[in-house]
Amino acid sequence: MAWTREQLAERAAKELKDGFYVNLGIGIPTLVANHIPDGMTVTFQSENGMLGMGPFPYDNEVDPDLINAGKQTVTALPETAFFSSSDSFAMIRGGHIDLTILGAMEVAENGDIANWMIPGKLVKGMGGAMDLVAGVKRVVVVMEHANKHGESKVLKACTLPLTGTRVVNLIISTLGVFEVKPDGSGLVLIELAPDVTLDEVAQLTQAAYEVRLK
């Protein structure tokens, strides 16, 4: 059985480490904040100028002026810091963020990622994705393994406009977990979602990969 959105977020949370500064992309990655392991301290950073985000607010706690980069309302913590967007991007570009967890429309076997636009569709812009994949120490992608037509989104080469080249370190899809080889020569399947078979992965994966289940 393929992982659900919450299960994807729970699996992605296992990539967190104590003391990490982390940036979460929009969509499924925002759910990772709900699955921080007990006893672990993680500080979330947002491109719009916030360091130290709290949990999503209850209805009676919503402050419309307090939002993350995805325009979702969030809460502040006693240690939260606010600053300009330029300072926030200086943190990202300067390599001060340990981990970013992003969604993707396509990922290639060499670590290329496309996650910001589909040609012909109106988009507001790339946002911070290009800076994140270039400046953050580790890039983890959380994604559906196939599109709504049943076609693989884990490809030999991306067909959509790229966000970054050879930047992805780990792919967590609805079917399993793939490491990206550092030399860009392919993927390594290290984990299967519960009840997912190797045959299912093979049928829905265009990219080249090896199997080394842990």
Coordinates of N, CA and C in Angstrom, one line a residue:
M1 N 0.8 -1.2 0.0 CA 0.0 0.0 0.0 C 0.9 1.3 0.0
A2 N 0.6 2.1 -0.9 CA 1.4 3.4 -1.0 C 1.3 4.2 0.2
W3 N 2.3 5.0 0.5 CA 2.2 5.9 1.7 C 1.2 7.1 1.4
T4 N 0.5 7.5 2.4 CA -0.4 8.6 2.3 C 0.4 9.9 2.5
R5 N -0.2 11.0 2.4 CA 0.5 12.3 2.6 C 1.1 12.4 4.0
E6 N 0.3 12.0 5.0 CA 0.8 12.1 6.4 C 1.9 11.1 6.6
Q7 N 1.8 9.9 6.0 CA 2.9 8.9 6.1 C 4.2 9.4 5.4
L8 N 4.0 10.1 4.3 CA 5.2 10.6 3.6 C 5.9 11.7 4.5
A9 N 5.1 12.5 5.2 CA 5.6 13.5 6.1 C 6.3 12.9 7.3
E10 N 5.7 11.8 7.8 CA 6.3 11.1 8.9 C 7.6 10.5 8.6
R11 N 7.7 9.9 7.4 CA 8.9 9.3 6.9 C 10.0 10.4 6.7
A12 N 9.6 11.5 6.1 CA 10.5 12.6 5.9 C 11.1 13.1 7.2
A13 N 10.2 13.1 8.2 CA 10.7 13.6 9.5 C 11.9 12.8 10.1
K14 N 12.0 11.6 9.6 CA 13.1 10.8 10.1 C 14.5 11.3 9.6
E15 N 14.4 12.3 8.6 CA 15.7 12.9 8.1 C 16.1 14.1 8.9
L16 N 15.3 14.5 9.9 CA 15.6 15.6 10.8 C 16.7 15.1 11.8
K17 N 17.5 16.0 12.2 CA 18.5 15.7 13.3 C 18.4 16.9 14.3
D18 N 18.8 16.5 15.5 CA 18.8 17.5 16.6 C 19.6 18.7 16.3
G19 N 19.1 19.9 16.5 CA 19.8 21.1 16.2 C 19.8 21.6 14.8
F20 N 19.1 20.9 13.9 CA 19.0 21.3 12.5 C 18.2 22.6 12.3
Y21 N 18.6 23.4 11.4 CA 17.8 24.5 10.8 C 17.3 24.0 9.5
V22 N 15.9 24.0 9.4 CA 15.2 23.4 8.3 C 14.3 24.3 7.6
N23 N 14.2 24.2 6.3 CA 13.2 24.9 5.5 C 12.3 23.9 4.8
L24 N 11.0 24.1 5.0 CA 10.0 23.2 4.4 C 9.3 23.9 3.3
G25 N 9.2 23.2 2.1 CA 8.4 23.7 1.0 C 6.9 23.6 1.2
I26 N 6.2 24.1 0.3 CA 4.7 24.1 0.4 C 4.2 22.7 0.1
G27 N 2.9 22.4 0.5 CA 2.3 21.1 0.3 C 2.7 20.1 1.4
I28 N 2.9 18.9 0.9 CA 3.2 17.8 1.9 C 4.4 18.2 2.8
P29 N 5.4 18.8 2.4 CA 6.5 19.1 3.3 C 6.1 19.9 4.6
T30 N 5.1 20.7 4.5 CA 4.7 21.5 5.7 C 4.2 20.6 6.8
L31 N 3.7 19.4 6.4 CA 3.2 18.4 7.4 C 4.3 17.8 8.2
V32 N 5.6 17.9 7.8 CA 6.7 17.3 8.5 C 6.8 17.9 9.9
A33 N 6.4 19.2 10.0 CA 6.5 19.9 11.3 C 5.6 19.2 12.4
N34 N 4.7 18.4 12.0 CA 3.8 17.6 12.9 C 4.4 16.4 13.4
H35 N 5.6 16.0 12.9 CA 6.2 14.7 13.2 C 7.6 14.7 13.7
I36 N 8.0 15.8 14.3 CA 9.3 16.0 14.9 C 9.4 14.9 16.0
P37 N 10.5 14.1 16.0 CA 10.6 13.1 17.1 C 10.7 13.7 18.5
D38 N 10.2 13.0 19.4 CA 10.2 13.5 20.8 C 11.7 13.8 21.3
G39 N 11.8 14.9 22.0 CA 13.2 15.2 22.5 C 14.1 15.9 21.5
M40 N 13.6 16.1 20.3 CA 14.5 16.7 19.3 C 14.2 18.2 19.1
T41 N 15.2 19.0 19.0 CA 15.0 20.4 18.7 C 15.4 20.7 17.3
V42 N 14.4 21.2 16.6 CA 14.6 21.6 15.2 C 14.0 23.0 15.0
T43 N 14.7 23.9 14.3 CA 14.3 25.3 14.1 C 13.9 25.4 12.6
F44 N 12.7 25.8 12.4 CA 12.2 26.0 11.0 C 12.4 27.5 10.5
Q45 N 12.9 27.6 9.3 CA 13.2 28.9 8.7 C 12.3 29.1 7.5
S46 N 11.8 30.3 7.3 CA 10.9 30.6 6.1 C 11.5 31.7 5.3
E47 N 11.4 31.6 4.0 CA 12.0 32.6 3.1 C 11.4 34.1 3.3
N48 N 10.2 34.2 3.9 CA 9.7 35.5 4.1 C 10.2 36.2 5.3
G49 N 11.1 35.6 6.0 CA 11.8 36.3 7.1 C 11.4 35.9 8.5
M50 N 11.3 34.6 8.7 CA 10.9 34.1 10.1 C 11.8 32.9 10.4
L51 N 12.4 32.9 11.6 CA 13.2 31.8 12.1 C 12.6 31.3 13.4
G52 N 12.2 30.0 13.5 CA 11.6 29.5 14.7 C 10.1 29.5 14.7
M53 N 9.5 28.8 13.7 CA 8.1 28.8 13.6 C 7.5 27.7 14.5
G54 N 6.3 28.1 15.1 CA 5.6 27.2 15.9 C 4.6 26.4 15.1
P55 N 3.8 25.6 15.8 CA 2.8 24.8 15.0 C 1.7 25.6 14.4
F56 N 0.9 25.0 13.5 CA -0.2 25.7 12.9 C -1.2 26.1 13.9
P57 N -1.8 27.3 13.8 CA -2.7 27.7 14.9 C -4.1 27.1 14.9
Y58 N -4.7 27.0 16.0 CA -6.1 26.7 16.1 C -6.9 27.9 15.6
D59 N -8.2 27.7 15.3 CA -9.0 28.8 14.8 C -9.0 30.0 15.6
N60 N -8.9 29.9 16.9 CA -9.0 31.0 17.8 C -7.6 31.7 18.0
E61 N -6.6 31.1 17.4 CA -5.2 31.6 17.5 C -4.7 32.3 16.2
V62 N -5.5 32.3 15.2 CA -5.1 32.7 13.9 C -4.7 34.2 13.9
D63 N -3.5 34.6 13.4 CA -3.1 35.9 13.2 C -2.8 36.1 11.7
P64 N -3.7 36.8 11.0 CA -3.5 36.8 9.5 C -2.2 37.5 9.1
D65 N -1.5 38.2 10.0 CA -0.2 38.8 9.6 C 0.9 37.9 9.8
L66 N 0.7 36.7 10.4 CA 1.8 35.8 10.8 C 1.7 34.6 9.9
I67 N 2.5 34.6 8.8 CA 2.4 33.6 7.8 C 3.7 33.1 7.4
N68 N 3.8 31.9 6.8 CA 5.0 31.3 6.3 C 5.1 31.7 4.8
A69 N 6.1 31.2 4.1 CA 6.4 31.5 2.7 C 5.3 31.0 1.8
G70 N 4.5 30.0 2.3 CA 3.4 29.5 1.5 C 2.1 30.1 1.8
K71 N 2.2 31.3 2.5 CA 1.0 32.1 2.9 C 0.1 31.3 3.8
Q72 N 0.5 30.3 4.5 CA -0.2 29.6 5.6 C 0.0 30.3 6.9
T73 N -1.1 30.5 7.7 CA -0.9 31.1 9.0 C -0.2 30.1 9.9
V74 N 0.7 30.7 10.7 CA 1.6 29.9 11.6 C 1.6 30.6 13.0
T75 N 2.2 30.0 13.9 CA 2.4 30.6 15.2 C 3.8 30.9 15.5
A76 N 4.1 31.8 16.4 CA 5.4 32.2 16.9 C 5.8 31.5 18.2
L77 N 7.0 31.4 18.4 CA 7.6 30.8 19.7 C 8.3 31.9 20.5
P78 N 8.6 31.7 21.7 CA 9.3 32.7 22.5 C 10.6 33.1 21.9
E79 N 11.2 32.1 21.2 CA 12.6 32.4 20.6 C 12.5 32.8 19.1
T80 N 11.3 33.0 18.5 CA 11.1 33.3 17.1 C 11.8 34.7 16.8
A81 N 12.5 34.7 15.7 CA 13.1 35.9 15.2 C 12.5 36.3 13.8
F82 N 12.3 37.6 13.6 CA 11.8 38.2 12.4 C 12.8 39.1 11.8
F83 N 12.9 39.0 10.4 CA 13.9 39.8 9.7 C 13.4 40.0 8.3
S84 N 14.2 40.7 7.5 CA 13.8 40.9 6.1 C 14.0 39.7 5.3
S85 N 13.3 39.7 4.1 CA 13.4 38.5 3.2 C 14.8 38.4 2.7
S86 N 15.5 39.6 2.5 CA 16.9 39.5 2.0 C 17.8 38.9 3.0
D87 N 17.6 39.1 4.3 CA 18.4 38.4 5.3 C 18.1 36.9 5.3
S88 N 16.8 36.6 5.1 CA 16.4 35.2 5.0 C 17.1 34.4 3.9
F89 N 17.2 35.1 2.7 CA 17.8 34.5 1.5 C 19.4 34.5 1.7
A90 N 19.9 35.4 2.5 CA 21.3 35.3 2.8 C 21.7 34.1 3.6
M91 N 20.8 33.7 4.5 CA 21.0 32.5 5.3 C 21.0 31.3 4.4
I92 N 20.0 31.3 3.4 CA 19.9 30.1 2.5 C 21.1 30.1 1.6
R93 N 21.4 31.2 0.9 CA 22.5 31.2 -0.1 C 23.8 31.0 0.6
G94 N 23.9 31.4 1.9 CA 25.2 31.3 2.6 C 25.5 29.9 3.2
G95 N 24.5 29.0 2.9 CA 24.7 27.6 3.4 C 24.5 27.4 4.9
H96 N 23.6 28.2 5.5 CA 23.4 28.1 6.9 C 22.2 27.3 7.3
I97 N 21.4 26.8 6.3 CA 20.3 25.9 6.5 C 20.7 24.5 6.2
D98 N 20.5 23.6 7.2 CA 21.0 22.2 7.1 C 20.2 21.3 6.1
L99 N 18.9 21.6 6.0 CA 18.1 20.6 5.3 C 16.9 21.4 4.7
T100 N 16.5 21.1 3.5 CA 15.2 21.5 2.9 C 14.5 20.3 2.4
I101 N 13.2 20.3 2.7 CA 12.3 19.2 2.3 C 11.3 19.9 1.3
L102 N 11.3 19.4 0.1 CA 10.5 20.1 -1.0 C 9.6 19.0 -1.7
G103 N 8.6 19.6 -2.3 CA 7.8 18.8 -3.2 C 8.4 18.9 -4.6
A104 N 7.9 18.0 -5.5 CA 8.4 18.1 -6.9 C 7.4 17.5 -7.9
M105 N 7.4 18.0 -9.1 CA 6.6 17.5 -10.2 C 7.4 16.4 -10.9
E106 N 8.7 16.6 -11.0 CA 9.6 15.6 -11.6 C 10.9 15.6 -10.9
V107 N 11.6 14.4 -10.8 CA 13.0 14.3 -10.4 C 13.6 13.3 -11.3
A108 N 14.9 13.6 -11.7 CA 15.6 12.7 -12.6 C 16.6 11.9 -11.8
E109 N 17.1 10.8 -12.5 CA 18.0 9.9 -11.8 C 19.4 10.5 -11.4
N110 N 19.7 11.7 -12.0 CA 21.0 12.3 -11.6 C 20.8 13.4 -10.6
G111 N 19.6 13.5 -10.0 CA 19.3 14.5 -9.0 C 18.7 15.8 -9.5
D112 N 18.5 16.0 -10.8 CA 17.8 17.2 -11.3 C 16.4 17.2 -10.7
I113 N 15.8 18.4 -10.5 CA 14.5 18.6 -9.9 C 13.7 19.6 -10.7
A114 N 12.5 19.4 -11.0 CA 11.5 20.3 -11.6 C 10.4 20.5 -10.7
N115 N 10.2 21.6 -10.1 CA 9.1 21.8 -9.1 C 8.4 23.1 -9.1
W116 N 8.6 23.9 -10.2 CA 8.1 25.3 -10.1 C 7.1 25.7 -11.2
M117 N 7.1 25.0 -12.3 CA 6.1 25.4 -13.3 C 5.8 24.3 -14.4
I118 N 4.6 24.4 -15.0 CA 4.3 23.6 -16.1 C 4.1 24.6 -17.3
P119 N 4.8 24.5 -18.4 CA 4.6 25.5 -19.5 C 3.2 25.6 -19.9
G120 N 2.8 26.9 -20.1 CA 1.4 27.1 -20.5 C 0.5 27.4 -19.3
K121 N 0.9 27.1 -18.1 CA 0.1 27.4 -16.9 C 0.6 28.6 -16.2
L122 N -0.3 29.4 -15.7 CA 0.1 30.7 -15.0 C 0.8 30.3 -13.7
V123 N 1.9 30.9 -13.4 CA 2.6 30.8 -12.2 C 3.0 32.1 -11.7
K124 N 3.1 32.3 -10.4 CA 3.5 33.6 -9.8 C 5.0 33.8 -9.8
G125 N 5.8 32.7 -10.0 CA 7.2 32.7 -10.0 C 7.8 31.5 -9.3
M126 N 9.1 31.4 -9.3 CA 9.8 30.3 -8.7 C 9.8 30.3 -7.2
G127 N 9.6 31.4 -6.6 CA 9.7 31.5 -5.1 C 11.1 31.3 -4.7
G128 N 11.3 30.6 -3.6 CA 12.6 30.3 -3.1 C 13.3 29.0 -3.5
A129 N 12.6 28.3 -4.3 CA 13.0 26.9 -4.6 C 14.4 26.9 -5.2
M130 N 14.7 27.8 -6.2 CA 16.0 27.8 -6.9 C 17.1 28.0 -5.9
D131 N 16.9 29.0 -4.9 CA 17.9 29.3 -3.9 C 18.1 28.2 -2.9
L132 N 17.0 27.5 -2.6 CA 17.0 26.4 -1.6 C 17.9 25.3 -2.1
V133 N 17.6 24.8 -3.4 CA 18.3 23.7 -3.9 C 19.8 24.0 -4.1
A134 N 20.1 25.3 -4.3 CA 21.5 25.6 -4.6 C 22.3 25.9 -3.3
G135 N 21.6 26.3 -2.2 CA 22.3 26.8 -1.1 C 22.2 25.9 0.2
V136 N 21.2 25.1 0.2 CA 21.0 24.3 1.4 C 21.9 23.0 1.4
K137 N 22.4 22.6 2.5 CA 23.3 21.5 2.6 C 22.8 20.1 2.1
R138 N 21.5 19.9 2.4 CA 20.9 18.6 2.0 C 19.5 18.8 1.5
V139 N 19.1 18.2 0.3 CA 17.8 18.4 -0.3 C 17.1 17.1 -0.3
V140 N 15.9 17.0 0.3 CA 15.1 15.8 0.3 C 13.8 16.2 -0.4
V141 N 13.4 15.3 -1.3 CA 12.1 15.5 -2.1 C 11.1 14.6 -1.6
V142 N 9.9 15.1 -1.4 CA 8.7 14.3 -1.0 C 7.7 14.4 -2.1
M143 N 7.2 13.3 -2.7 CA 6.4 13.4 -3.9 C 5.6 12.2 -4.2
E144 N 4.5 12.4 -5.0 CA 3.8 11.2 -5.5 C 4.7 10.6 -6.5
H145 N 4.7 9.2 -6.6 CA 5.6 8.5 -7.5 C 5.2 8.6 -9.0
A146 N 3.8 8.7 -9.2 CA 3.3 8.8 -10.5 C 2.3 10.0 -10.6
N147 N 2.1 10.5 -11.8 CA 1.1 11.6 -12.0 C -0.3 11.0 -12.1
K148 N -1.3 11.9 -12.3 CA -2.7 11.4 -12.3 C -3.0 10.5 -13.5
H149 N -2.1 10.5 -14.5 CA -2.3 9.6 -15.6 C -1.5 8.2 -15.4
G150 N -0.9 8.1 -14.2 CA -0.2 6.8 -14.0 C 1.2 6.8 -14.5
E151 N 1.7 7.9 -14.9 CA 3.0 8.0 -15.5 C 4.1 8.4 -14.5
S152 N 5.2 7.8 -14.6 CA 6.3 8.0 -13.6 C 6.7 9.4 -13.5
K153 N 7.0 9.9 -12.3 CA 7.5 11.2 -12.1 C 9.0 11.1 -11.6
V154 N 9.5 9.9 -11.6 CA 10.9 9.6 -11.2 C 11.5 9.1 -12.6
L155 N 12.3 10.0 -13.2 CA 12.6 9.9 -14.6 C 14.1 9.8 -14.9
K156 N 14.3 9.4 -16.2 CA 15.7 9.4 -16.6 C 16.2 10.9 -16.8
A157 N 15.3 11.7 -17.3 CA 15.6 13.1 -17.4 C 14.3 13.9 -17.3
C158 N 14.3 15.0 -16.6 CA 13.1 15.8 -16.4 C 12.7 16.4 -17.8
T159 N 11.4 16.6 -17.9 CA 10.8 17.2 -19.1 C 10.4 18.6 -18.9
L160 N 10.2 19.0 -17.6 CA 9.7 20.3 -17.3 C 10.9 21.2 -17.0
P161 N 10.7 22.5 -17.0 CA 11.7 23.5 -16.7 C 12.4 23.1 -15.3
L162 N 13.7 23.1 -15.3 CA 14.4 22.7 -14.1 C 14.4 23.8 -13.0
T163 N 14.4 23.4 -11.8 CA 14.6 24.2 -10.6 C 16.1 24.2 -10.3
G164 N 16.8 23.0 -10.4 CA 18.2 22.8 -10.1 C 18.7 21.6 -10.8
T165 N 20.0 21.5 -11.0 CA 20.6 20.3 -11.6 C 21.5 19.6 -10.6
R166 N 21.3 18.3 -10.5 CA 22.1 17.4 -9.6 C 22.2 18.0 -8.2
V167 N 21.0 18.3 -7.6 CA 20.9 18.9 -6.3 C 20.2 18.0 -5.3
V168 N 19.4 17.0 -5.7 CA 18.6 16.2 -4.8 C 19.5 15.1 -4.2
N169 N 19.3 14.9 -2.9 CA 20.1 13.9 -2.2 C 19.2 12.6 -1.9
L170 N 17.9 12.8 -1.7 CA 17.0 11.7 -1.3 C 15.6 12.0 -1.8
I171 N 15.0 10.9 -2.4 CA 13.6 11.0 -2.8 C 12.8 10.1 -2.0
I172 N 11.7 10.7 -1.4 CA 10.7 9.9 -0.6 C 9.4 10.0 -1.4
S173 N 9.1 8.9 -2.1 CA 7.9 8.9 -2.9 C 6.9 8.0 -2.2
T174 N 5.7 8.0 -2.8 CA 4.6 7.2 -2.2 C 4.9 5.7 -2.2
L175 N 5.9 5.3 -3.0 CA 6.2 3.9 -3.1 C 7.5 3.5 -2.3
G176 N 8.3 4.4 -2.0 CA 9.6 4.1 -1.3 C 10.5 5.2 -1.2
V177 N 11.8 4.9 -0.8 CA 12.8 5.8 -0.6 C 14.0 5.5 -1.5
F178 N 14.5 6.5 -2.2 CA 15.6 6.4 -3.1 C 16.7 7.4 -2.7
E179 N 17.9 6.9 -2.6 CA 19.1 7.7 -2.5 C 19.6 8.1 -3.9
V180 N 20.0 9.3 -4.1 CA 20.6 9.7 -5.4 C 22.1 9.5 -5.3
K181 N 22.7 8.7 -6.2 CA 24.2 8.5 -6.2 C 24.9 9.8 -6.3
P182 N 25.9 10.1 -5.5 CA 26.7 11.3 -5.6 C 27.2 11.6 -7.0
D183 N 27.5 10.6 -7.8 CA 28.1 10.8 -9.1 C 27.0 11.0 -10.2
G184 N 25.8 11.0 -9.8 CA 24.7 11.3 -10.7 C 24.4 10.1 -11.7
S185 N 24.9 8.9 -11.3 CA 24.7 7.8 -12.3 C 23.4 7.0 -12.1
G186 N 22.6 7.4 -11.2 CA 21.3 6.7 -10.9 C 20.9 6.7 -9.5
L187 N 19.9 6.0 -9.2 CA 19.3 6.0 -7.8 C 19.5 4.6 -7.2
V188 N 19.3 4.6 -5.9 CA 19.4 3.4 -5.1 C 18.1 3.3 -4.2
L189 N 17.3 2.3 -4.5 CA 16.1 2.0 -3.7 C 16.5 1.4 -2.4
I190 N 16.3 2.1 -1.3 CA 16.7 1.6 0.0 C 15.5 1.2 0.9
E191 N 14.3 1.6 0.5 CA 13.2 1.3 1.4 C 11.9 1.2 0.6
L192 N 11.0 0.3 0.9 CA 9.7 0.2 0.3 C 8.6 0.6 1.3
A193 N 7.6 1.3 0.7 CA 6.4 1.5 1.5 C 5.7 0.2 1.9
P194 N 5.0 0.1 3.0 CA 4.4 -1.1 3.4 C 3.5 -1.8 2.3
D195 N 3.8 -3.1 2.0 CA 3.0 -3.8 1.1 C 3.3 -3.5 -0.4
V196 N 4.2 -2.5 -0.7 CA 4.6 -2.2 -2.0 C 5.6 -3.2 -2.5
T197 N 5.5 -3.8 -3.7 CA 6.4 -4.8 -4.2 C 7.5 -4.1 -5.1
L198 N 8.6 -4.9 -5.3 CA 9.6 -4.4 -6.2 C 9.0 -4.3 -7.6
D199 N 8.1 -5.2 -8.0 CA 7.5 -5.2 -9.3 C 6.7 -3.9 -9.5
E200 N 6.0 -3.5 -8.5 CA 5.2 -2.2 -8.6 C 6.2 -1.0 -8.8
V201 N 7.3 -1.0 -8.1 CA 8.2 0.1 -8.3 C 8.8 0.1 -9.7
A202 N 9.2 -1.1 -10.2 CA 9.7 -1.2 -11.5 C 8.8 -0.8 -12.6
Q203 N 7.5 -1.1 -12.4 CA 6.5 -0.7 -13.4 C 6.3 0.9 -13.5
L204 N 6.5 1.5 -12.3 CA 6.2 3.0 -12.3 C 7.4 3.8 -12.2
T205 N 8.6 3.3 -12.4 CA 9.9 4.1 -12.3 C 10.6 4.0 -13.7
Q206 N 10.7 5.2 -14.3 CA 11.5 5.3 -15.5 C 13.0 5.4 -15.3
A207 N 13.4 6.0 -14.2 CA 14.8 6.2 -13.9 C 15.5 4.9 -13.6
A208 N 16.8 4.9 -13.9 CA 17.7 3.7 -13.5 C 17.9 3.7 -12.0
Y209 N 17.8 2.5 -11.4 CA 18.0 2.4 -10.0 C 18.5 1.0 -9.6
E210 N 19.3 0.9 -8.5 CA 19.7 -0.3 -7.9 C 18.8 -0.6 -6.7
V211 N 18.8 -1.8 -6.3 CA 18.0 -2.2 -5.1 C 18.9 -2.6 -4.0
R212 N 18.9 -1.8 -2.9 CA 19.7 -2.2 -1.7 C 18.9 -1.9 -0.5
L213 N 17.8 -2.7 -0.3 CA 16.9 -2.5 0.8 C 17.6 -2.6 2.1
K214 N 17.3 -1.7 3.0 CA 17.9 -1.7 4.4 C 16.9 -2.3 5.4

